[in-house]
Amino acid sequence: MPQNKRESLIFTVMMCFFMVFFMSIYNVACHHGTLNLEIVKDAWIGFPIAYCFAMCCDWFLVSGLAKGFAFRFLVKPESEPFKKAIAVSCCMVVPMVIIMSFYGAMEAIVSGGAGWNQLLLIWITNIPRNFIMALPLQLLIAGPFIRGLFRKLFPEGTVLA
């Protein structure tokens, strides 16, 4: 777990990159019904704006709420690091899926030709589809990978507050 604000920012940049990139591929693949290099290219083209939006939502809105909820109801500051990481990760996924599913619905309307009257339906349909991918991706792949990579690149005490 990050130990200060700078570490937290670096960690968030890394985690957000991983999650937005792979969730973008997943959503474009779901939309087209296939997965190939063209789908990865299409996901990459839409990635920068989605990443900036997700990063801002994560850093300025969701992170504080998720950590507050996790430490108030699920774990204590003295809990084991593994339990804290799982609790915060779960609390981050839920609001990020809701927000980014709305972003995806808006993107479908603006660039995909869907009508504005379909916004709510697209958003509500995206939420469970994204949740069933985002939670396992976060807990089983992104979380362990990014935490390991983060500590390998930035051993404790090397990023000063």
Coordinates of C-alpha atoms in Angstrom, one line a residue:
M1 CA 0.0 0.0 0.0
P2 CA 1.3 3.5 -0.7
Q3 CA 2.6 5.3 2.4
N4 CA 2.2 9.0 1.4
K5 CA 0.5 11.3 -1.1
R6 CA 3.2 11.0 -3.7
E7 CA 3.3 7.2 -3.6
S8 CA -0.5 7.2 -3.7
L9 CA -0.4 9.4 -6.9
I10 CA 2.1 7.2 -8.6
F11 CA 0.2 4.1 -7.6
T12 CA -3.0 5.5 -8.8
V13 CA -1.5 6.5 -12.2
M14 CA -0.2 2.9 -12.6
M15 CA -3.4 1.2 -11.5
C16 CA -5.7 3.5 -13.4
F17 CA -3.7 2.9 -16.6
F18 CA -3.9 -0.8 -16.2
M19 CA -7.6 -0.9 -15.4
V20 CA -8.8 1.6 -18.0
F21 CA -6.7 0.0 -20.7
F22 CA -8.0 -3.5 -20.2
M23 CA -11.6 -2.4 -19.4
S24 CA -11.5 -0.4 -22.7
I25 CA -10.4 -3.4 -24.6
Y26 CA -13.2 -5.5 -22.9
N27 CA -15.9 -2.9 -23.6
V28 CA -14.9 -2.4 -27.3
A29 CA -14.7 -6.2 -27.7
C30 CA -18.2 -6.6 -26.2
H31 CA -19.5 -3.9 -28.4
H32 CA -18.1 -5.5 -31.6
G33 CA -18.6 -9.1 -30.5
T34 CA -15.0 -10.1 -31.2
L35 CA -11.4 -9.6 -29.9
N36 CA -8.6 -9.0 -32.3
L37 CA -5.8 -6.5 -32.9
E38 CA -8.3 -4.0 -34.6
I39 CA -10.3 -4.0 -31.3
V40 CA -7.1 -3.3 -29.3
K41 CA -6.3 -0.5 -31.7
D42 CA -9.8 1.0 -31.3
A43 CA -9.6 0.7 -27.6
W44 CA -6.2 2.4 -27.6
I45 CA -7.5 5.3 -29.7
G46 CA -10.3 6.1 -27.1
F47 CA -7.9 5.4 -24.2
P48 CA -6.4 8.9 -23.5
I49 CA -9.7 10.6 -22.8
A50 CA -11.1 7.7 -20.8
Y51 CA -7.9 7.6 -18.8
C52 CA -7.9 11.3 -18.0
F53 CA -11.5 11.1 -17.0
A54 CA -11.0 8.0 -14.9
M55 CA -7.9 9.4 -13.3
C56 CA -9.7 12.6 -12.3
C57 CA -12.7 10.7 -10.9
D58 CA -10.4 8.3 -9.0
W59 CA -8.1 10.9 -7.5
F60 CA -10.6 13.7 -6.7
L61 CA -13.8 11.8 -5.9
V62 CA -13.7 8.0 -5.5
S63 CA -10.4 7.4 -3.7
G64 CA -11.3 9.4 -0.6
L65 CA -14.8 8.0 -0.4
A66 CA -13.7 4.4 -0.9
K67 CA -10.9 4.6 1.7
G68 CA -13.3 6.3 4.1
F69 CA -15.9 3.6 3.7
A70 CA -13.4 0.8 3.8
F71 CA -11.7 2.1 7.0
R72 CA -15.0 2.9 8.7
F73 CA -16.9 -0.3 8.0
L74 CA -14.5 -3.0 6.7
V75 CA -11.0 -2.7 8.2
K76 CA -9.0 -0.8 10.7
P77 CA -5.7 1.1 10.1
E78 CA -3.9 -1.6 12.1
S79 CA -5.4 -4.5 10.0
E80 CA -3.1 -6.6 7.9
P81 CA -2.0 -5.0 4.7
F82 CA -3.6 -7.7 2.6
K83 CA -7.0 -7.1 4.2
K84 CA -6.7 -3.3 3.7
A85 CA -5.7 -3.7 0.1
I86 CA -8.7 -6.0 -0.6
A87 CA -11.2 -3.8 1.2
V88 CA -10.0 -0.6 -0.5
S89 CA -9.9 -2.3 -3.9
C90 CA -13.5 -3.6 -3.6
C91 CA -14.6 -0.1 -2.4
M92 CA -12.9 1.5 -5.4
V93 CA -14.4 -0.9 -8.0
V94 CA -18.0 -0.2 -7.3
P95 CA -18.1 3.6 -7.8
M96 CA -15.6 3.5 -10.6
V97 CA -17.7 0.9 -12.5
I98 CA -20.8 3.1 -12.0
I99 CA -19.0 6.3 -13.2
M100 CA -17.1 4.7 -16.0
S101 CA -20.2 2.8 -17.2
F102 CA -21.9 6.2 -17.5
Y103 CA -18.8 7.5 -19.4
G104 CA -19.1 4.5 -21.8
A105 CA -22.8 5.2 -22.3
M106 CA -22.1 8.8 -23.1
E107 CA -19.3 7.8 -25.5
A108 CA -21.7 5.4 -27.2
I109 CA -24.2 8.1 -27.7
V110 CA -21.8 10.8 -28.9
S111 CA -19.6 8.7 -31.1
G112 CA -21.6 5.5 -31.7
G113 CA -24.8 7.0 -33.0
A114 CA -27.1 5.8 -30.3
G115 CA -29.9 8.2 -29.4
W116 CA -30.0 10.3 -26.1
N117 CA -33.2 8.4 -25.2
Q118 CA -31.0 5.3 -24.8
L119 CA -28.6 6.8 -22.3
L120 CA -30.2 5.3 -19.2
L121 CA -30.6 1.9 -20.8
I122 CA -27.1 1.7 -22.0
W123 CA -25.7 2.9 -18.6
I124 CA -27.8 0.4 -16.6
T125 CA -26.8 -2.4 -19.0
N126 CA -23.1 -1.5 -18.8
I127 CA -22.9 -1.6 -15.0
P128 CA -23.3 -5.3 -14.3
R129 CA -21.4 -6.3 -17.4
N130 CA -18.4 -4.1 -16.4
F131 CA -18.7 -5.1 -12.7
I132 CA -18.3 -8.8 -13.5
M133 CA -15.1 -8.0 -15.3
A134 CA -13.7 -5.2 -13.2
L135 CA -13.9 -6.8 -9.8
P136 CA -12.0 -10.0 -10.7
L137 CA -9.6 -8.0 -12.9
Q138 CA -8.8 -5.7 -9.9
L139 CA -8.6 -8.4 -7.2
L140 CA -6.8 -11.2 -9.1
I141 CA -4.7 -9.5 -11.8
A142 CA -4.3 -5.7 -11.6
G143 CA -4.0 -5.4 -7.8
P144 CA -1.3 -8.0 -7.3
F145 CA 0.6 -7.0 -10.5
I146 CA 0.6 -3.3 -9.9
R147 CA 1.3 -3.6 -6.1
G148 CA 4.3 -5.8 -6.9
L149 CA 5.5 -3.6 -9.8
F150 CA 5.0 -0.5 -7.7
R151 CA 7.2 -1.8 -4.8
K152 CA 9.8 -3.2 -7.2
L153 CA 10.1 0.3 -8.9
F154 CA 9.7 2.3 -5.6
P155 CA 10.9 0.4 -2.5
E156 CA 9.5 1.7 0.8
G157 CA 11.1 4.9 1.8
T158 CA 12.3 5.9 -1.7
V159 CA 9.4 8.2 -2.6
L160 CA 9.5 11.0 -0.1
A161 CA 6.3 12.9 1.0

